[in-house]
mmCIF file with all atom_site columns, C-alpha atoms in Angstrom:
data_model
loop_
_atom_site.group_PDB
_atom_site.id
_atom_site.type_symbol
_atom_site.label_atom_id
_atom_site.label_alt_id
_atom_site.label_comp_id
_atom_site.label_asym_id
_atom_site.label_entity_id
_atom_site.label_seq_id
_atom_site.pdbx_PDB_ins_code
_atom_site.Cartn_x
_atom_site.Cartn_y
_atom_site.Cartn_z
_atom_site.occupancy
_atom_site.B_iso_or_equiv
_atom_site.pdbx_formal_charge
_atom_site.auth_seq_id
_atom_site.auth_comp_id
_atom_site.auth_asym_id
_atom_site.auth_atom_id
_atom_site.pdbx_PDB_model_num
ATOM 1   C CA . GLY A 1 1   ? 180.907 121.517 -17.067 1.00 0.00 ? 1   GLY A CA 1
ATOM 2   C CA . ALA A 1 2   ? 177.383 123.366 -17.632 1.00 0.00 ? 2   ALA A CA 1
ATOM 3   C CA . VAL A 1 3   ? 176.788 124.890 -21.299 1.00 0.00 ? 3   VAL A CA 1
ATOM 4   C CA . VAL A 1 4   ? 174.485 127.419 -22.099 1.00 0.00 ? 4   VAL A CA 1
ATOM 5   C CA . SER A 1 5   ? 173.745 128.887 -25.619 1.00 0.00 ? 5   SER A CA 1
ATOM 6   C CA . GLN A 1 6   ? 172.230 132.105 -27.362 1.00 0.00 ? 6   GLN A CA 1
ATOM 7   C CA . HIS A 1 7   ? 170.287 132.738 -30.643 1.00 0.00 ? 7   HIS A CA 1
ATOM 8   C CA . PRO A 1 8   ? 170.963 134.656 -32.457 1.00 0.00 ? 8   PRO A CA 1
ATOM 9   C CA . SER A 1 9   ? 174.701 135.233 -32.149 1.00 0.00 ? 9   SER A CA 1
ATOM 10  C CA . TRP A 1 10  ? 174.550 138.505 -33.516 1.00 0.00 ? 10  TRP A CA 1
ATOM 11  C CA . VAL A 1 11  ? 171.649 140.279 -35.636 1.00 0.00 ? 11  VAL A CA 1
ATOM 12  C CA . ILE A 1 12  ? 171.067 143.576 -37.006 1.00 0.00 ? 12  ILE A CA 1
ATOM 13  C CA . CYS A 1 13  ? 167.086 144.910 -37.151 1.00 0.00 ? 13  CYS A CA 1
ATOM 14  C CA . LYS A 1 14  ? 165.182 148.516 -38.205 1.00 0.00 ? 14  LYS A CA 1
ATOM 15  C CA . SER A 1 15  ? 164.353 150.686 -35.668 1.00 0.00 ? 15  SER A CA 1
ATOM 16  C CA . GLY A 1 16  ? 160.800 149.985 -34.495 1.00 0.00 ? 16  GLY A CA 1
ATOM 17  C CA . THR A 1 17  ? 160.953 146.554 -35.086 1.00 0.00 ? 17  THR A CA 1
ATOM 18  C CA . SER A 1 18  ? 161.207 143.648 -32.324 1.00 0.00 ? 18  SER A CA 1
ATOM 19  C CA . VAL A 1 19  ? 163.641 140.999 -31.750 1.00 0.00 ? 19  VAL A CA 1
ATOM 20  C CA . LYS A 1 20  ? 164.001 137.747 -30.137 1.00 0.00 ? 20  LYS A CA 1
ATOM 21  C CA . ILE A 1 21  ? 167.032 136.196 -28.187 1.00 0.00 ? 21  ILE A CA 1
ATOM 22  C CA . GLU A 1 22  ? 166.559 132.559 -27.135 1.00 0.00 ? 22  GLU A CA 1
ATOM 23  C CA . CYS A 1 23  ? 169.101 131.745 -24.132 1.00 0.00 ? 23  CYS A CA 1
ATOM 24  C CA . ARG A 1 24  ? 168.993 127.622 -23.436 1.00 0.00 ? 24  ARG A CA 1
ATOM 25  C CA . SER A 1 25  ? 170.626 125.503 -20.938 1.00 0.00 ? 25  SER A CA 1
ATOM 26  C CA . LEU A 1 26  ? 172.277 122.112 -23.032 1.00 0.00 ? 26  LEU A CA 1
ATOM 27  C CA . ASP A 1 27  ? 172.750 119.891 -20.320 1.00 0.00 ? 27  ASP A CA 1
ATOM 28  C CA . PHE A 1 28  ? 171.117 121.061 -16.924 1.00 0.00 ? 28  PHE A CA 1
ATOM 29  C CA . GLN A 1 29  ? 168.265 122.530 -16.501 1.00 0.00 ? 29  GLN A CA 1
ATOM 30  C CA . ALA A 1 30  ? 167.774 125.824 -15.231 1.00 0.00 ? 30  ALA A CA 1
ATOM 31  C CA . THR A 1 31  ? 164.854 127.322 -12.979 1.00 0.00 ? 31  THR A CA 1
ATOM 32  C CA . THR A 1 32  ? 166.346 130.634 -12.526 1.00 0.00 ? 32  THR A CA 1
ATOM 33  C CA . MET A 1 33  ? 168.497 132.629 -15.653 1.00 0.00 ? 33  MET A CA 1
ATOM 34  C CA . PHE A 1 34  ? 169.687 136.417 -15.714 1.00 0.00 ? 34  PHE A CA 1
ATOM 35  C CA . TRP A 1 35  ? 169.686 138.582 -18.679 1.00 0.00 ? 35  TRP A CA 1
ATOM 36  C CA . TYR A 1 36  ? 172.766 141.227 -18.617 1.00 0.00 ? 36  TYR A CA 1
ATOM 37  C CA . ARG A 1 37  ? 173.551 143.831 -21.118 1.00 0.00 ? 37  ARG A CA 1
ATOM 38  C CA . GLN A 1 38  ? 177.164 144.705 -21.915 1.00 0.00 ? 38  GLN A CA 1
ATOM 39  C CA . PHE A 1 39  ? 178.333 148.462 -23.677 1.00 0.00 ? 39  PHE A CA 1
ATOM 40  C CA . PRO A 1 40  ? 181.471 148.549 -25.149 1.00 0.00 ? 40  PRO A CA 1
ATOM 41  C CA . LYS A 1 41  ? 184.235 148.196 -22.990 1.00 0.00 ? 41  LYS A CA 1
ATOM 42  C CA . GLN A 1 42  ? 181.996 148.789 -20.048 1.00 0.00 ? 42  GLN A CA 1
ATOM 43  C CA . SER A 1 43  ? 180.738 146.071 -17.410 1.00 0.00 ? 43  SER A CA 1
ATOM 44  C CA . LEU A 1 44  ? 177.865 143.979 -17.313 1.00 0.00 ? 44  LEU A CA 1
ATOM 45  C CA . MET A 1 45  ? 174.403 145.395 -15.810 1.00 0.00 ? 45  MET A CA 1
ATOM 46  C CA . LEU A 1 46  ? 172.018 142.752 -15.152 1.00 0.00 ? 46  LEU A CA 1
ATOM 47  C CA . MET A 1 47  ? 168.718 143.687 -16.197 1.00 0.00 ? 47  MET A CA 1
ATOM 48  C CA . ALA A 1 48  ? 166.731 141.153 -14.886 1.00 0.00 ? 48  ALA A CA 1
ATOM 49  C CA . THR A 1 49  ? 166.283 137.244 -13.231 1.00 0.00 ? 49  THR A CA 1
ATOM 50  C CA . SER A 1 50  ? 164.430 135.078 -15.685 1.00 0.00 ? 50  SER A CA 1
ATOM 51  C CA . ASN A 1 51  ? 162.180 132.793 -13.390 1.00 0.00 ? 51  ASN A CA 1
ATOM 52  C CA . GLU A 1 52  ? 160.558 129.587 -14.965 1.00 0.00 ? 52  GLU A CA 1
ATOM 53  C CA . GLY A 1 53  ? 156.826 129.535 -14.689 1.00 0.00 ? 53  GLY A CA 1
ATOM 54  C CA . SER A 1 54  ? 156.180 132.916 -13.157 1.00 0.00 ? 54  SER A CA 1
ATOM 55  C CA . LYS A 1 55  ? 157.145 136.570 -13.862 1.00 0.00 ? 55  LYS A CA 1
ATOM 56  C CA . ALA A 1 56  ? 160.599 137.974 -14.247 1.00 0.00 ? 56  ALA A CA 1
ATOM 57  C CA . THR A 1 57  ? 161.576 140.286 -12.097 1.00 0.00 ? 57  THR A CA 1
ATOM 58  C CA . TYR A 1 58  ? 163.726 143.365 -13.447 1.00 0.00 ? 58  TYR A CA 1
ATOM 59  C CA . GLU A 1 59  ? 165.934 145.824 -11.985 1.00 0.00 ? 59  GLU A CA 1
ATOM 60  C CA . GLN A 1 60  ? 165.519 149.227 -11.507 1.00 0.00 ? 60  GLN A CA 1
ATOM 61  C CA . GLY A 1 61  ? 165.458 151.454 -14.814 1.00 0.00 ? 61  GLY A CA 1
ATOM 62  C CA . VAL A 1 62  ? 164.951 148.516 -16.738 1.00 0.00 ? 62  VAL A CA 1
ATOM 63  C CA . GLU A 1 63  ? 161.666 148.442 -18.248 1.00 0.00 ? 63  GLU A CA 1
ATOM 64  C CA . LYS A 1 64  ? 159.539 145.385 -18.262 1.00 0.00 ? 64  LYS A CA 1
ATOM 65  C CA . ASP A 1 65  ? 157.287 146.366 -21.213 1.00 0.00 ? 65  ASP A CA 1
ATOM 66  C CA . LYS A 1 66  ? 160.728 146.730 -23.538 1.00 0.00 ? 66  LYS A CA 1
ATOM 67  C CA . PHE A 1 67  ? 162.030 144.094 -22.351 1.00 0.00 ? 67  PHE A CA 1
ATOM 68  C CA . LEU A 1 68  ? 160.027 141.258 -22.135 1.00 0.00 ? 68  LEU A CA 1
ATOM 69  C CA . ILE A 1 69  ? 161.282 137.766 -20.837 1.00 0.00 ? 69  ILE A CA 1
ATOM 70  C CA . ASN A 1 70  ? 159.797 134.619 -21.067 1.00 0.00 ? 70  ASN A CA 1
ATOM 71  C CA . HIS A 1 71  ? 161.026 131.461 -19.016 1.00 0.00 ? 71  HIS A CA 1
ATOM 72  C CA . ALA A 1 72  ? 158.687 128.354 -20.447 1.00 0.00 ? 72  ALA A CA 1
ATOM 73  C CA . SER A 1 73  ? 160.862 125.345 -19.392 1.00 0.00 ? 73  SER A CA 1
ATOM 74  C CA . LEU A 1 74  ? 163.561 124.708 -17.596 1.00 0.00 ? 74  LEU A CA 1
ATOM 75  C CA . THR A 1 75  ? 166.338 124.943 -20.382 1.00 0.00 ? 75  THR A CA 1
ATOM 76  C CA . LEU A 1 76  ? 164.865 128.130 -22.118 1.00 0.00 ? 76  LEU A CA 1
ATOM 77  C CA . SER A 1 77  ? 164.506 131.706 -21.561 1.00 0.00 ? 77  SER A CA 1
ATOM 78  C CA . THR A 1 78  ? 163.731 134.191 -23.799 1.00 0.00 ? 78  THR A CA 1
ATOM 79  C CA . LEU A 1 79  ? 164.281 138.141 -23.964 1.00 0.00 ? 79  LEU A CA 1
ATOM 80  C CA . THR A 1 80  ? 162.014 140.339 -26.382 1.00 0.00 ? 80  THR A CA 1
ATOM 81  C CA . VAL A 1 81  ? 163.431 144.071 -26.905 1.00 0.00 ? 81  VAL A CA 1
ATOM 82  C CA . THR A 1 82  ? 160.287 145.808 -28.399 1.00 0.00 ? 82  THR A CA 1
ATOM 83  C CA . SER A 1 83  ? 160.447 148.862 -30.669 1.00 0.00 ? 83  SER A CA 1
ATOM 84  C CA . ALA A 1 84  ? 163.888 148.521 -30.467 1.00 0.00 ? 84  ALA A CA 1
ATOM 85  C CA . HIS A 1 85  ? 165.723 151.855 -31.062 1.00 0.00 ? 85  HIS A CA 1
ATOM 86  C CA . PRO A 1 86  ? 169.195 152.325 -31.956 1.00 0.00 ? 86  PRO A CA 1
ATOM 87  C CA . GLU A 1 87  ? 170.070 152.980 -28.260 1.00 0.00 ? 87  GLU A CA 1
ATOM 88  C CA . ASP A 1 88  ? 169.309 149.317 -27.691 1.00 0.00 ? 88  ASP A CA 1
ATOM 89  C CA . SER A 1 89  ? 171.882 148.106 -29.686 1.00 0.00 ? 89  SER A CA 1
ATOM 90  C CA . SER A 1 90  ? 174.171 146.286 -26.982 1.00 0.00 ? 90  SER A CA 1
ATOM 91  C CA . PHE A 1 91  ? 175.786 143.070 -26.555 1.00 0.00 ? 91  PHE A CA 1
ATOM 92  C CA . TYR A 1 92  ? 173.009 141.083 -24.446 1.00 0.00 ? 92  TYR A CA 1
ATOM 93  C CA . ILE A 1 93  ? 174.039 138.138 -22.363 1.00 0.00 ? 93  ILE A CA 1
ATOM 94  C CA . CYS A 1 94  ? 172.314 135.188 -20.712 1.00 0.00 ? 94  CYS A CA 1
ATOM 95  C CA . SER A 1 95  ? 174.086 133.200 -17.885 1.00 0.00 ? 95  SER A CA 1
ATOM 96  C CA . ALA A 1 96  ? 172.520 130.060 -15.421 1.00 0.00 ? 96  ALA A CA 1
ATOM 97  C CA . ARG A 1 97  ? 173.610 129.599 -12.268 1.00 0.00 ? 97  ARG A CA 1
ATOM 98  C CA . VAL A 1 98  ? 173.913 125.772 -11.307 1.00 0.00 ? 98  VAL A CA 1
ATOM 99  C CA . THR A 1 99  ? 172.706 124.663 -8.324  1.00 0.00 ? 99  THR A CA 1
ATOM 100 C CA . ARG A 1 100 ? 174.011 121.477 -7.513  1.00 0.00 ? 100 ARG A CA 1
ATOM 101 C CA . SER A 1 101 ? 176.557 120.826 -4.611  1.00 0.00 ? 101 SER A CA 1
ATOM 102 C CA . GLY A 1 102 ? 180.157 122.017 -5.664  1.00 0.00 ? 102 GLY A CA 1
ATOM 103 C CA . LEU A 1 103 ? 179.268 124.873 -8.399  1.00 0.00 ? 103 LEU A CA 1
ATOM 104 C CA . ALA A 1 104 ? 176.790 126.496 -6.550  1.00 0.00 ? 104 ALA A CA 1
ATOM 105 C CA . GLU A 1 105 ? 179.125 126.553 -3.521  1.00 0.00 ? 105 GLU A CA 1
ATOM 106 C CA . LYS A 1 106 ? 180.868 128.604 -5.757  1.00 0.00 ? 106 LYS A CA 1
ATOM 107 C CA . ASN A 1 107 ? 178.558 130.825 -6.506  1.00 0.00 ? 107 ASN A CA 1
ATOM 108 C CA . GLU A 1 108 ? 179.854 130.256 -10.201 1.00 0.00 ? 108 GLU A CA 1
ATOM 109 C CA . GLN A 1 109 ? 177.814 131.656 -13.319 1.00 0.00 ? 109 GLN A CA 1
ATOM 110 C CA . PHE A 1 110 ? 177.545 129.850 -16.742 1.00 0.00 ? 110 PHE A CA 1
ATOM 111 C CA . PHE A 1 111 ? 177.596 132.670 -19.483 1.00 0.00 ? 111 PHE A CA 1
ATOM 112 C CA . GLY A 1 112 ? 175.396 131.988 -22.994 1.00 0.00 ? 112 GLY A CA 1
ATOM 113 C CA . PRO A 1 113 ? 178.188 133.608 -25.547 1.00 0.00 ? 113 PRO A CA 1
ATOM 114 C CA . GLY A 1 114 ? 176.182 136.864 -26.012 1.00 0.00 ? 114 GLY A CA 1
ATOM 115 C CA . THR A 1 115 ? 174.223 138.143 -28.735 1.00 0.00 ? 115 THR A CA 1
ATOM 116 C CA . ARG A 1 116 ? 174.958 141.306 -30.448 1.00 0.00 ? 116 ARG A CA 1
ATOM 117 C CA . LEU A 1 117 ? 172.431 143.303 -31.437 1.00 0.00 ? 117 LEU A CA 1
ATOM 118 C CA . THR A 1 118 ? 172.493 146.720 -33.680 1.00 0.00 ? 118 THR A CA 1
ATOM 119 C CA . VAL A 1 119 ? 169.324 148.528 -34.644 1.00 0.00 ? 119 VAL A CA 1
ATOM 120 C CA . LEU A 1 120 ? 169.667 151.144 -37.519 1.00 0.00 ? 120 LEU A CA 1
ATOM 121 C CA . GLY B 2 1   ? 173.497 149.062 -1.855  1.00 0.00 ? 1   GLY B CA 1
ATOM 122 C CA . GLN B 2 2   ? 176.208 147.543 -3.247  1.00 0.00 ? 2   GLN B CA 1
ATOM 123 C CA . SER B 2 3   ? 179.260 148.402 -5.384  1.00 0.00 ? 3   SER B CA 1
ATOM 124 C CA . LEU B 2 4   ? 182.483 147.118 -6.500  1.00 0.00 ? 4   LEU B CA 1
ATOM 125 C CA . GLU B 2 5   ? 185.516 149.167 -7.281  1.00 0.00 ? 5   GLU B CA 1
ATOM 126 C CA . GLN B 2 6   ? 188.293 148.292 -9.537  1.00 0.00 ? 6   GLN B CA 1
ATOM 127 C CA . PRO B 2 7   ? 191.246 149.603 -11.790 1.00 0.00 ? 7   PRO B CA 1
ATOM 128 C CA . SER B 2 8   ? 190.062 150.556 -15.425 1.00 0.00 ? 8   SER B CA 1
ATOM 129 C CA . GLU B 2 9   ? 193.058 149.601 -16.847 1.00 0.00 ? 9   GLU B CA 1
ATOM 130 C CA . VAL B 2 10  ? 196.925 147.849 -16.157 1.00 0.00 ? 10  VAL B CA 1
ATOM 131 C CA . THR B 2 11  ? 199.488 146.941 -18.721 1.00 0.00 ? 11  THR B CA 1
ATOM 132 C CA . ALA B 2 12  ? 202.077 144.289 -18.185 1.00 0.00 ? 12  ALA B CA 1
ATOM 133 C CA . VAL B 2 13  ? 204.958 142.531 -20.033 1.00 0.00 ? 13  VAL B CA 1
ATOM 134 C CA . GLU B 2 14  ? 204.689 139.164 -21.154 1.00 0.00 ? 14  GLU B CA 1
ATOM 135 C CA . GLY B 2 15  ? 206.039 136.434 -18.170 1.00 0.00 ? 15  GLY B CA 1
ATOM 136 C CA . ALA B 2 16  ? 205.641 138.997 -15.799 1.00 0.00 ? 16  ALA B CA 1
ATOM 137 C CA . ILE B 2 17  ? 203.118 138.695 -12.520 1.00 0.00 ? 17  ILE B CA 1
ATOM 138 C CA . VAL B 2 18  ? 200.358 141.345 -12.528 1.00 0.00 ? 18  VAL B CA 1
ATOM 139 C CA . GLN B 2 19  ? 197.897 142.383 -9.651  1.00 0.00 ? 19  GLN B CA 1
ATOM 140 C CA . ILE B 2 20  ? 194.275 143.124 -10.249 1.00 0.00 ? 20  ILE B CA 1
ATOM 141 C CA . ASN B 2 21  ? 192.457 145.002 -7.380  1.00 0.00 ? 21  ASN B CA 1
ATOM 142 C CA . CYS B 2 22  ? 188.923 144.923 -6.151  1.00 0.00 ? 22  CYS B CA 1
ATOM 143 C CA . THR B 2 23  ? 187.119 146.765 -2.856  1.00 0.00 ? 23  THR B CA 1
ATOM 144 C CA . TYR B 2 24  ? 183.435 146.177 -2.452  1.00 0.00 ? 24  TYR B CA 1
ATOM 145 C CA . GLN B 2 25  ? 180.498 147.402 -0.391  1.00 0.00 ? 25  GLN B CA 1
ATOM 146 C CA . THR B 2 26  ? 177.586 145.006 0.394   1.00 0.00 ? 26  THR B CA 1
ATOM 147 C CA . SER B 2 27  ? 175.246 144.792 2.796   1.00 0.00 ? 27  SER B CA 1
ATOM 148 C CA . GLY B 2 28  ? 175.835 141.561 3.266   1.00 0.00 ? 28  GLY B CA 1
ATOM 149 C CA . PHE B 2 29  ? 178.970 138.910 1.919   1.00 0.00 ? 29  PHE B CA 1
ATOM 150 C CA . TYR B 2 30  ? 178.603 135.804 0.325   1.00 0.00 ? 30  TYR B CA 1
ATOM 151 C CA . GLY B 2 31  ? 181.851 135.582 -1.725  1.00 0.00 ? 31  GLY B CA 1
ATOM 152 C CA . LEU B 2 32  ? 184.133 137.250 -4.018  1.00 0.00 ? 32  LEU B CA 1
ATOM 153 C CA . SER B 2 33  ? 183.888 135.853 -6.977  1.00 0.00 ? 33  SER B CA 1
ATOM 154 C CA . TRP B 2 34  ? 186.687 136.616 -10.609 1.00 0.00 ? 34  TRP B CA 1
ATOM 155 C CA . TYR B 2 35  ? 185.597 136.428 -14.538 1.00 0.00 ? 35  TYR B CA 1
ATOM 156 C CA . GLN B 2 36  ? 187.503 136.745 -17.428 1.00 0.00 ? 36  GLN B CA 1
ATOM 157 C CA . GLN B 2 37  ? 185.939 138.074 -20.798 1.00 0.00 ? 37  GLN B CA 1
ATOM 158 C CA . HIS B 2 38  ? 187.889 138.309 -23.890 1.00 0.00 ? 38  HIS B CA 1
ATOM 159 C CA . ASP B 2 39  ? 186.452 141.688 -26.596 1.00 0.00 ? 39  ASP B CA 1
ATOM 160 C CA . GLY B 2 40  ? 183.442 139.926 -27.910 1.00 0.00 ? 40  GLY B CA 1
ATOM 161 C CA . GLY B 2 41  ? 183.404 136.686 -26.160 1.00 0.00 ? 41  GLY B CA 1
ATOM 162 C CA . ALA B 2 42  ? 181.159 135.771 -22.830 1.00 0.00 ? 42  ALA B CA 1
ATOM 163 C CA . PRO B 2 43  ? 182.703 136.035 -19.338 1.00 0.00 ? 43  PRO B CA 1
ATOM 164 C CA . THR B 2 44  ? 184.169 132.909 -17.964 1.00 0.00 ? 44  THR B CA 1
ATOM 165 C CA . PHE B 2 45  ? 184.536 131.897 -14.220 1.00 0.00 ? 45  PHE B CA 1
ATOM 166 C CA . LEU B 2 46  ? 188.240 132.258 -12.763 1.00 0.00 ? 46  LEU B CA 1
ATOM 167 C CA . SER B 2 47  ? 187.803 131.669 -9.382  1.00 0.00 ? 47  SER B CA 1
ATOM 168 C CA . TYR B 2 48  ? 185.837 132.541 -6.260  1.00 0.00 ? 48  TYR B CA 1
ATOM 169 C CA . ASN B 2 49  ? 186.734 133.572 -2.357  1.00 0.00 ? 49  ASN B CA 1
ATOM 170 C CA . ALA B 2 50  ? 184.214 132.713 0.384   1.00 0.00 ? 50  ALA B CA 1
ATOM 171 C CA . LEU B 2 51  ? 186.669 132.838 3.316   1.00 0.00 ? 51  LEU B CA 1
ATOM 172 C CA . ASP B 2 52  ? 190.044 134.691 3.551   1.00 0.00 ? 52  ASP B CA 1
ATOM 173 C CA . GLY B 2 53  ? 193.013 133.619 2.307   1.00 0.00 ? 53  GLY B CA 1
ATOM 174 C CA . LEU B 2 54  ? 194.997 132.720 -1.042  1.00 0.00 ? 54  LEU B CA 1
ATOM 175 C CA . GLU B 2 55  ? 193.307 130.073 -3.769  1.00 0.00 ? 55  GLU B CA 1
ATOM 176 C CA . GLU B 2 56  ? 195.456 128.922 -5.912  1.00 0.00 ? 56  GLU B CA 1
ATOM 177 C CA . THR B 2 57  ? 193.824 127.716 -9.696  1.00 0.00 ? 57  THR B CA 1
ATOM 178 C CA . GLY B 2 58  ? 197.341 127.086 -12.177 1.00 0.00 ? 58  GLY B CA 1
ATOM 179 C CA . ARG B 2 59  ? 198.970 130.381 -13.585 1.00 0.00 ? 59  ARG B CA 1
ATOM 180 C CA . PHE B 2 60  ? 195.983 132.514 -11.385 1.00 0.00 ? 60  PHE B CA 1
ATOM 181 C CA . SER B 2 61  ? 195.119 132.981 -7.941  1.00 0.00 ? 61  SER B CA 1
ATOM 182 C CA . SER B 2 62  ? 192.515 135.000 -5.892  1.00 0.00 ? 62  SER B CA 1
ATOM 183 C CA . PHE B 2 63  ? 192.848 136.846 -2.732  1.00 0.00 ? 63  PHE B CA 1
ATOM 184 C CA . LEU B 2 64  ? 190.123 137.929 0.043   1.00 0.00 ? 64  LEU B CA 1
ATOM 185 C CA . SER B 2 65  ? 190.146 139.762 3.152   1.00 0.00 ? 65  SER B CA 1
ATOM 186 C CA . ARG B 2 66  ? 186.408 139.971 4.462   1.00 0.00 ? 66  ARG B CA 1
ATOM 187 C CA . SER B 2 67  ? 187.600 142.237 7.153   1.00 0.00 ? 67  SER B CA 1
ATOM 188 C CA . ASP B 2 68  ? 189.426 144.914 4.849   1.00 0.00 ? 68  ASP B CA 1
ATOM 189 C CA . SER B 2 69  ? 186.303 144.166 2.197   1.00 0.00 ? 69  SER B CA 1
ATOM 190 C CA . TYR B 2 70  ? 188.993 143.897 -0.211  1.00 0.00 ? 70  TYR B CA 1
ATOM 191 C CA . GLY B 2 71  ? 190.133 141.066 -3.039  1.00 0.00 ? 71  GLY B CA 1
ATOM 192 C CA . TYR B 2 72  ? 192.669 140.273 -5.627  1.00 0.00 ? 72  TYR B CA 1
ATOM 193 C CA . LEU B 2 73  ? 193.406 138.612 -8.733  1.00 0.00 ? 73  LEU B CA 1
ATOM 194 C CA . LEU B 2 74  ? 196.910 137.728 -9.451  1.00 0.00 ? 74  LEU B CA 1
ATOM 195 C CA . LEU B 2 75  ? 198.243 136.316 -12.568 1.00 0.00 ? 75  LEU B CA 1
ATOM 196 C CA . GLN B 2 76  ? 201.287 134.590 -13.011 1.00 0.00 ? 76  GLN B CA 1
ATOM 197 C CA . GLU B 2 77  ? 204.234 134.060 -16.015 1.00 0.00 ? 77  GLU B CA 1
ATOM 198 C CA . LEU B 2 78  ? 201.479 136.473 -18.088 1.00 0.00 ? 78  LEU B CA 1
ATOM 199 C CA . GLN B 2 79  ? 201.071 135.256 -21.423 1.00 0.00 ? 79  GLN B CA 1
ATOM 200 C CA . MET B 2 80  ? 199.387 137.581 -24.414 1.00 0.00 ? 80  MET B CA 1
ATOM 201 C CA . LYS B 2 81  ? 196.194 134.962 -24.269 1.00 0.00 ? 81  LYS B CA 1
ATOM 202 C CA . ASP B 2 82  ? 195.638 136.639 -20.855 1.00 0.00 ? 82  ASP B CA 1
ATOM 203 C CA . SER B 2 83  ? 194.727 140.345 -22.806 1.00 0.00 ? 83  SER B CA 1
ATOM 204 C CA . ALA B 2 84  ? 191.149 140.524 -21.624 1.00 0.00 ? 84  ALA B CA 1
ATOM 205 C CA . SER B 2 85  ? 189.257 142.369 -19.111 1.00 0.00 ? 85  SER B CA 1
ATOM 206 C CA . TYR B 2 86  ? 188.682 140.846 -15.697 1.00 0.00 ? 86  TYR B CA 1
ATOM 207 C CA . PHE B 2 87  ? 185.506 141.550 -13.849 1.00 0.00 ? 87  PHE B CA 1
ATOM 208 C CA . CYS B 2 88  ? 185.596 140.838 -9.549  1.00 0.00 ? 88  CYS B CA 1
ATOM 209 C CA . ALA B 2 89  ? 181.823 139.911 -8.696  1.00 0.00 ? 89  ALA B CA 1
ATOM 210 C CA . VAL B 2 90  ? 179.566 139.573 -5.591  1.00 0.00 ? 90  VAL B CA 1
ATOM 211 C CA . PRO B 2 91  ? 176.435 137.681 -5.115  1.00 0.00 ? 91  PRO B CA 1
ATOM 212 C CA . HIS B 2 92  ? 173.454 139.776 -3.971  1.00 0.00 ? 92  HIS B CA 1
ATOM 213 C CA . THR B 2 93  ? 172.181 139.968 -0.850  1.00 0.00 ? 93  THR B CA 1
ATOM 214 C CA . GLY B 2 94  ? 170.443 136.810 -0.158  1.00 0.00 ? 94  GLY B CA 1
ATOM 215 C CA . GLY B 2 95  ? 173.288 135.318 -2.408  1.00 0.00 ? 95  GLY B CA 1
ATOM 216 C CA . PHE B 2 96  ? 171.190 134.577 -5.858  1.00 0.00 ? 96  PHE B CA 1
ATOM 217 C CA . LYS B 2 97  ? 172.237 137.215 -8.711  1.00 0.00 ? 97  LYS B CA 1
ATOM 218 C CA . THR B 2 98  ? 175.472 138.167 -9.021  1.00 0.00 ? 98  THR B CA 1
ATOM 219 C CA . ILE B 2 99  ? 176.793 142.080 -9.411  1.00 0.00 ? 99  ILE B CA 1
ATOM 220 C CA . PHE B 2 100 ? 180.188 142.720 -11.422 1.00 0.00 ? 100 PHE B CA 1
ATOM 221 C CA . GLY B 2 101 ? 182.455 145.350 -10.780 1.00 0.00 ? 101 GLY B CA 1
ATOM 222 C CA . ALA B 2 102 ? 182.784 147.985 -14.074 1.00 0.00 ? 102 ALA B CA 1
ATOM 223 C CA . GLY B 2 103 ? 185.853 145.706 -14.772 1.00 0.00 ? 103 GLY B CA 1
ATOM 224 C CA . THR B 2 104 ? 189.741 146.138 -15.474 1.00 0.00 ? 104 THR B CA 1
ATOM 225 C CA . ARG B 2 105 ? 191.195 145.991 -18.971 1.00 0.00 ? 105 ARG B CA 1
ATOM 226 C CA . LEU B 2 106 ? 194.525 144.137 -19.045 1.00 0.00 ? 106 LEU B CA 1
ATOM 227 C CA . PHE B 2 107 ? 197.068 144.601 -21.674 1.00 0.00 ? 107 PHE B CA 1
ATOM 228 C CA . VAL B 2 108 ? 200.037 142.350 -22.224 1.00 0.00 ? 108 VAL B CA 1
ATOM 229 C CA . LYS B 2 109 ? 202.381 143.305 -23.991 1.00 0.00 ? 109 LYS B CA 1
ATOM 230 C CA . ALA B 2 110 ? 205.334 141.265 -25.418 1.00 0.00 ? 110 ALA B CA 1
#
């Protein structure tokens, strides 16, 4: 199957600092990746769609200057939380949709293991 | 817009059968997916229905009725390890990104 990794798995930082989270597709190329945020016992909220070689598409209400997304290669997307504050503490998950026949027909997304961010 | 509704919690006993319902409203429909997520883990894909009817995969089955904008996930022979959150999801209009329901937390008791 398709494997997506994330790094780091958890991070604790001070308020005001920036944190970078990496999302990698290990055995396939992903022209598009998705970034989600999930608060405890809540659903996955799509933040943005990361497009290789072009600007990310942000969902309504998500500050693009605060959540910087870079998709520089077909296997790597990064999310940088700039000037993090305690309210940014959350579980950040990336995913990719494999576009080869069979999996694309099932609209299956493969998720990374997530990054738990705690801002003090 | 698009929205999905599913129960917030369901409790069942080991060995039983449980059904998690999902109703949706979409401007265009491309199929209904189900994902499982254990606490602290990543969601994993369970099933996808593009056409009406029942899809069976081992102990899990998923059903879709497009005319009713309704689907359900059926879990049989429940095991303790099935305790998790279950999300129904639909592709966004255009079929590219995915929108998730609020999730149903399933508690399996001994």
